[in-house]
Amino acid sequence: MVAVSGPSHPSTGGYDSPDQGRQLRDDTRGVQWTLEAFLAVLLLLAALVVVASVLPLGTQQADAELAQTQLQQAGDDVLDLAAAQGDLTAAVLYWNTSAGVFIDAEASFTGHPHYVTFDGAGTHPLAALLNDTLGERPVAYNIHIEYENETGPGVTEQRPVVYQGPPGGDSVTASTTVLLQADDVPRVSAGNCTLAELDNSSACGSEVFYAPGATGVTATSRYTTVQIQIELWRV
């Protein structure tokens, strides 16, 4: 018998058809695009998280800097106004030479009587100004007078005028100098003594002034220069 076979087909040799290869490439490219899109979304989300975390910090820092700038301006304005009205010199001389304290000061800090606050109707030279400018604000302040003590040149001492507590972290300090003359007289002096006379231990008995005079003070010369500092912070 003779076996009859049908038409033979050429062998593909184990390889896919061109259509199958094209489909595989298209599927691979689609997966790649999907991964790239997913990574892009992840990067965008990460960027948004970073921006969201940085913005509040930047805003808070800007607000804090603005608040400090406003406090600094308030301190400078208070001192400028007081100087223009002659109140700074009057505040430095608002002293009772017999009692050895600022007039009517009661509270004590480091052994020095001082004020805690001023009533707007008070007689202290700075009372009305401080009450008008800072009285309605959520601001606390300390005022000190700094001067060279008797230890030697360049050695200074601070005397509190107003003390309202330790300053906060946002505190700022404004300062200015006041020149005292030898013939200036403190506000309360039993013997109506000048600063030059008070600097002479035998001239006015037991009356005293807190800031010593510069070397070589005479009756008509410069007595000394002191610095008034106001420290402000928000409460």
GROMACS .gro file of C-alpha atoms in nm:
model
  235
    1MET     CA    1   0.000   0.000   0.000
    2VAL     CA    2   0.110   0.340  -0.074
    3ALA     CA    3   0.057   0.593   0.203
    4VAL     CA    4  -0.070   0.921   0.083
    5SER     CA    5   0.014   1.223   0.294
    6GLY     CA    6  -0.141   1.564   0.285
    7PRO     CA    7   0.045   1.881   0.196
    8SER     CA    8   0.324   1.952   0.433
    9HIS     CA    9   0.368   2.284   0.620
   10PRO     CA   10   0.706   2.441   0.676
   11SER     CA   11   0.830   2.423   1.032
   12THR     CA   12   0.860   2.749   1.225
   13GLY     CA   13   1.168   2.618   1.396
   14GLY     CA   14   1.026   2.697   1.746
   15TYR     CA   15   0.988   3.077   1.684
   16ASP     CA   16   0.674   3.289   1.741
   17SER     CA   17   0.501   3.445   1.451
   18PRO     CA   18   0.566   3.816   1.374
   19ASP     CA   19   0.224   3.905   1.510
   20GLN     CA   20   0.304   3.740   1.843
   21GLY     CA   21   0.635   3.932   1.876
   22ARG     CA   22   0.467   4.259   1.799
   23GLN     CA   23   0.204   4.191   2.063
   24LEU     CA   24   0.473   4.110   2.321
   25ARG     CA   25   0.656   4.435   2.249
   26ASP     CA   26   0.334   4.631   2.279
   27ASP     CA   27   0.253   4.465   2.613
   28THR     CA   28   0.604   4.541   2.749
   29ARG     CA   29   0.582   4.902   2.641
   30GLY     CA   30   0.242   4.935   2.806
   31VAL     CA   31   0.376   4.799   3.134
   32GLN     CA   32   0.671   5.041   3.115
   33TRP     CA   33   0.440   5.336   3.059
   34THR     CA   34   0.223   5.228   3.349
   35LEU     CA   35   0.526   5.208   3.581
   36GLU     CA   36   0.652   5.548   3.467
   37ALA     CA   37   0.312   5.703   3.531
   38PHE     CA   38   0.296   5.542   3.875
   39LEU     CA   39   0.644   5.670   3.966
   40ALA     CA   40   0.550   6.018   3.846
   41VAL     CA   41   0.245   6.016   4.072
   42LEU     CA   42   0.460   5.903   4.366
   43LEU     CA   43   0.710   6.184   4.303
   44LEU     CA   44   0.428   6.438   4.282
   45LEU     CA   45   0.277   6.316   4.608
   46ALA     CA   46   0.618   6.329   4.779
   47ALA     CA   47   0.668   6.686   4.657
   48LEU     CA   48   0.326   6.787   4.786
   49VAL     CA   49   0.403   6.634   5.127
   50VAL     CA   50   0.731   6.829   5.148
   51VAL     CA   51   0.563   7.155   5.048
   52ALA     CA   52   0.281   7.099   5.297
   53SER     CA   53   0.529   7.040   5.578
   54VAL     CA   54   0.748   7.340   5.494
   55LEU     CA   55   0.477   7.602   5.440
   56PRO     CA   56   0.346   7.614   5.802
   57LEU     CA   57   0.702   7.640   5.936
   58GLY     CA   58   0.784   7.922   5.698
   59THR     CA   59   0.463   8.104   5.785
   60GLN     CA   60   0.526   8.070   6.158
   61GLN     CA   61   0.881   8.198   6.119
   62ALA     CA   62   0.762   8.497   5.916
   63ASP     CA   63   0.497   8.575   6.178
   64ALA     CA   64   0.755   8.552   6.458
   65GLU     CA   65   0.995   8.784   6.275
   66LEU     CA   66   0.715   9.035   6.212
   67ALA     CA   67   0.616   9.027   6.580
   68GLN     CA   68   0.977   9.091   6.687
   69THR     CA   69   1.007   9.378   6.440
   70GLN     CA   70   0.690   9.534   6.582
   71LEU     CA   71   0.819   9.495   6.939
   72GLN     CA   72   1.151   9.651   6.845
   73GLN     CA   73   0.974   9.944   6.683
   74ALA     CA   74   0.755   9.990   6.992
   75GLY     CA   75   1.059   9.997   7.220
   76ASP     CA   76   1.243  10.245   6.998
   77ASP     CA   77   0.935  10.468   6.975
   78VAL     CA   78   0.888  10.474   7.354
   79LEU     CA   79   1.247  10.582   7.411
   80ASP     CA   80   1.240  10.839   7.129
   81LEU     CA   81   0.919  10.996   7.261
   82ALA     CA   82   1.046  10.999   7.618
   83ALA     CA   83   1.372  11.162   7.511
   84ALA     CA   84   1.189  11.427   7.309
   85GLN     CA   85   0.975  11.515   7.611
   86GLY     CA   86   1.269  11.519   7.854
   87ASP     CA   87   1.124  11.225   8.045
   88LEU     CA   88   1.431  11.001   8.025
   89THR     CA   89   1.649  11.235   8.229
   90ALA     CA   90   1.361  11.289   8.471
   91ALA     CA   91   1.322  10.910   8.506
   92VAL     CA   92   1.692  10.865   8.585
   93LEU     CA   93   1.667  11.139   8.849
   94TYR     CA   94   1.337  11.012   8.996
   95TRP     CA   95   1.524  10.914   9.309
   96ASN     CA   96   1.489  10.964   9.684
   97THR     CA   97   1.840  11.038   9.810
   98SER     CA   98   1.752  10.986  10.177
   99ALA     CA   99   1.580  10.648  10.131
  100GLY     CA  100   1.822  10.536   9.860
  101VAL     CA  101   1.545  10.410   9.629
  102PHE     CA  102   1.338  10.522   9.334
  103ILE     CA  103   1.042  10.720   9.465
  104ASP     CA  104   0.757  10.494   9.582
  105ALA     CA  105   0.931  10.180   9.452
  106GLU     CA  106   0.835   9.881   9.665
  107ALA     CA  107   0.903   9.544   9.502
  108SER     CA  108   1.255   9.408   9.536
  109PHE     CA  109   1.465   9.228   9.276
  110THR     CA  110   1.828   9.138   9.354
  111GLY     CA  111   1.802   9.369   9.654
  112HIS     CA  112   1.697   9.676   9.452
  113PRO     CA  113   1.341   9.810   9.501
  114HIS     CA  114   1.164   9.868   9.169
  115TYR     CA  115   0.822   9.914   9.011
  116VAL     CA  116   0.612   9.635   8.865
  117THR     CA  117   0.385   9.851   8.652
  118PHE     CA  118   0.275  10.212   8.615
  119ASP     CA  119  -0.068  10.361   8.654
  120GLY     CA  120  -0.141  10.605   8.375
  121ALA     CA  121  -0.220  10.868   8.639
  122GLY     CA  122   0.101  10.802   8.831
  123THR     CA  123   0.363  11.068   8.890
  124HIS     CA  124   0.658  10.876   8.747
  125PRO     CA  125   0.794  11.056   8.437
  126LEU     CA  126   0.739  10.746   8.219
  127ALA     CA  127   0.402  10.641   8.362
  128ALA     CA  128   0.169  10.816   8.117
  129LEU     CA  129   0.379  10.734   7.811
  130LEU     CA  130   0.414  10.364   7.892
  131ASN     CA  131   0.046  10.337   7.976
  132ASP     CA  132  -0.055  10.506   7.649
  133THR     CA  133   0.180  10.308   7.424
  134LEU     CA  134   0.200   9.964   7.587
  135GLY     CA  135  -0.084   9.956   7.838
  136GLU     CA  136  -0.343   9.802   7.603
  137ARG     CA  137  -0.108   9.561   7.427
  138PRO     CA  138  -0.035   9.200   7.528
  139VAL     CA  139   0.322   9.304   7.602
  140ALA     CA  140   0.535   9.279   7.915
  141TYR     CA  141   0.850   9.483   7.969
  142ASN     CA  142   1.145   9.540   8.197
  143ILE     CA  143   1.334   9.868   8.226
  144HIS     CA  144   1.690   9.890   8.357
  145ILE     CA  145   1.941  10.169   8.401
  146GLU     CA  146   2.300  10.065   8.335
  147TYR     CA  147   2.597  10.268   8.455
  148GLU     CA  148   2.963  10.231   8.542
  149ASN     CA  149   3.008  10.139   8.905
  150GLU     CA  150   3.290  10.230   9.138
  151THR     CA  151   3.492   9.916   9.064
  152GLY     CA  152   3.662  10.069   8.765
  153PRO     CA  153   3.622  10.193   8.405
  154GLY     CA  154   3.419   9.962   8.185
  155VAL     CA  155   3.264   9.773   8.477
  156THR     CA  156   2.889   9.827   8.466
  157GLU     CA  157   2.595   9.761   8.693
  158GLN     CA  158   2.224   9.739   8.616
  159ARG     CA  159   1.954   9.879   8.840
  160PRO     CA  160   1.595   9.769   8.771
  161VAL     CA  161   1.337  10.043   8.731
  162VAL     CA  162   1.048   9.821   8.618
  163TYR     CA  163   1.061   9.443   8.646
  164GLN     CA  164   0.772   9.227   8.523
  165GLY     CA  165   0.947   8.892   8.513
  166PRO     CA  166   1.197   8.692   8.307
  167PRO     CA  167   1.168   8.780   7.937
  168GLY     CA  168   1.012   8.543   7.686
  169GLY     CA  169   1.191   8.384   7.394
  170ASP     CA  170   1.076   8.655   7.153
  171SER     CA  171   1.211   8.942   7.364
  172VAL     CA  172   1.382   9.244   7.210
  173THR     CA  173   1.578   9.525   7.373
  174ALA     CA  174   1.585   9.893   7.286
  175SER     CA  175   1.829  10.129   7.454
  176THR     CA  176   1.947  10.487   7.459
  177THR     CA  177   2.192  10.696   7.659
  178VAL     CA  178   2.124  10.981   7.898
  179LEU     CA  179   2.384  11.241   7.989
  180LEU     CA  180   2.372  11.362   8.348
  181GLN     CA  181   2.524  11.693   8.448
  182ALA     CA  182   2.702  11.755   8.777
  183ASP     CA  183   2.450  12.023   8.877
  184ASP     CA  184   2.145  11.797   8.819
  185VAL     CA  185   1.937  11.745   9.135
  186PRO     CA  186   1.746  11.421   9.209
  187ARG     CA  187   1.368  11.455   9.246
  188VAL     CA  188   1.370  11.414   9.626
  189SER     CA  189   1.672  11.542   9.816
  190ALA     CA  190   1.647  11.667  10.173
  191GLY     CA  191   1.938  11.902  10.125
  192ASN     CA  192   1.857  11.985   9.761
  193CYS     CA  193   2.194  11.834   9.676
  194THR     CA  194   2.336  11.820   9.326
  195LEU     CA  195   2.485  11.502   9.183
  196ALA     CA  196   2.834  11.644   9.229
  197GLU     CA  197   2.762  11.709   9.597
  198LEU     CA  198   2.611  11.362   9.642
  199ASP     CA  199   2.923  11.211   9.487
  200ASN     CA  200   3.121  11.376   9.768
  201SER     CA  201   3.054  11.157  10.070
  202SER     CA  202   3.094  11.446  10.314
  203ALA     CA  203   2.886  11.710  10.134
  204CYS     CA  204   2.532  11.579  10.190
  205GLY     CA  205   2.557  11.351  10.489
  206SER     CA  206   2.384  11.016  10.436
  207GLU     CA  207   2.209  11.113  10.114
  208VAL     CA  208   2.314  10.900   9.817
  209PHE     CA  209   2.267  10.861   9.443
  210TYR     CA  210   2.293  10.519   9.283
  211ALA     CA  211   2.525  10.606   8.992
  212PRO     CA  212   2.873  10.731   9.085
  213GLY     CA  213   3.021  11.023   8.899
  214ALA     CA  214   3.298  11.003   8.643
  215THR     CA  215   3.654  11.069   8.752
  216GLY     CA  216   3.730  11.437   8.809
  217VAL     CA  217   3.370  11.559   8.841
  218THR     CA  218   3.339  11.928   8.922
  219ALA     CA  219   3.035  12.136   9.014
  220THR     CA  220   2.967  12.233   8.652
  221SER     CA  221   3.105  11.941   8.451
  222ARG     CA  222   2.948  11.631   8.304
  223TYR     CA  223   2.857  11.390   8.582
  224THR     CA  224   2.823  11.058   8.396
  225THR     CA  225   2.643  10.886   8.112
  226VAL     CA  226   2.391  10.611   8.182
  227GLN     CA  227   2.204  10.379   7.950
  228ILE     CA  228   1.831  10.314   7.972
  229GLN     CA  229   1.723   9.975   7.840
  230ILE     CA  230   1.369   9.856   7.779
  231GLU     CA  231   1.317   9.486   7.716
  232LEU     CA  232   0.982   9.381   7.565
  233TRP     CA  233   0.815   9.048   7.492
  234ARG     CA  234   0.466   8.922   7.411
  235VAL     CA  235   0.253   8.751   7.676
   0.00000   0.00000   0.00000
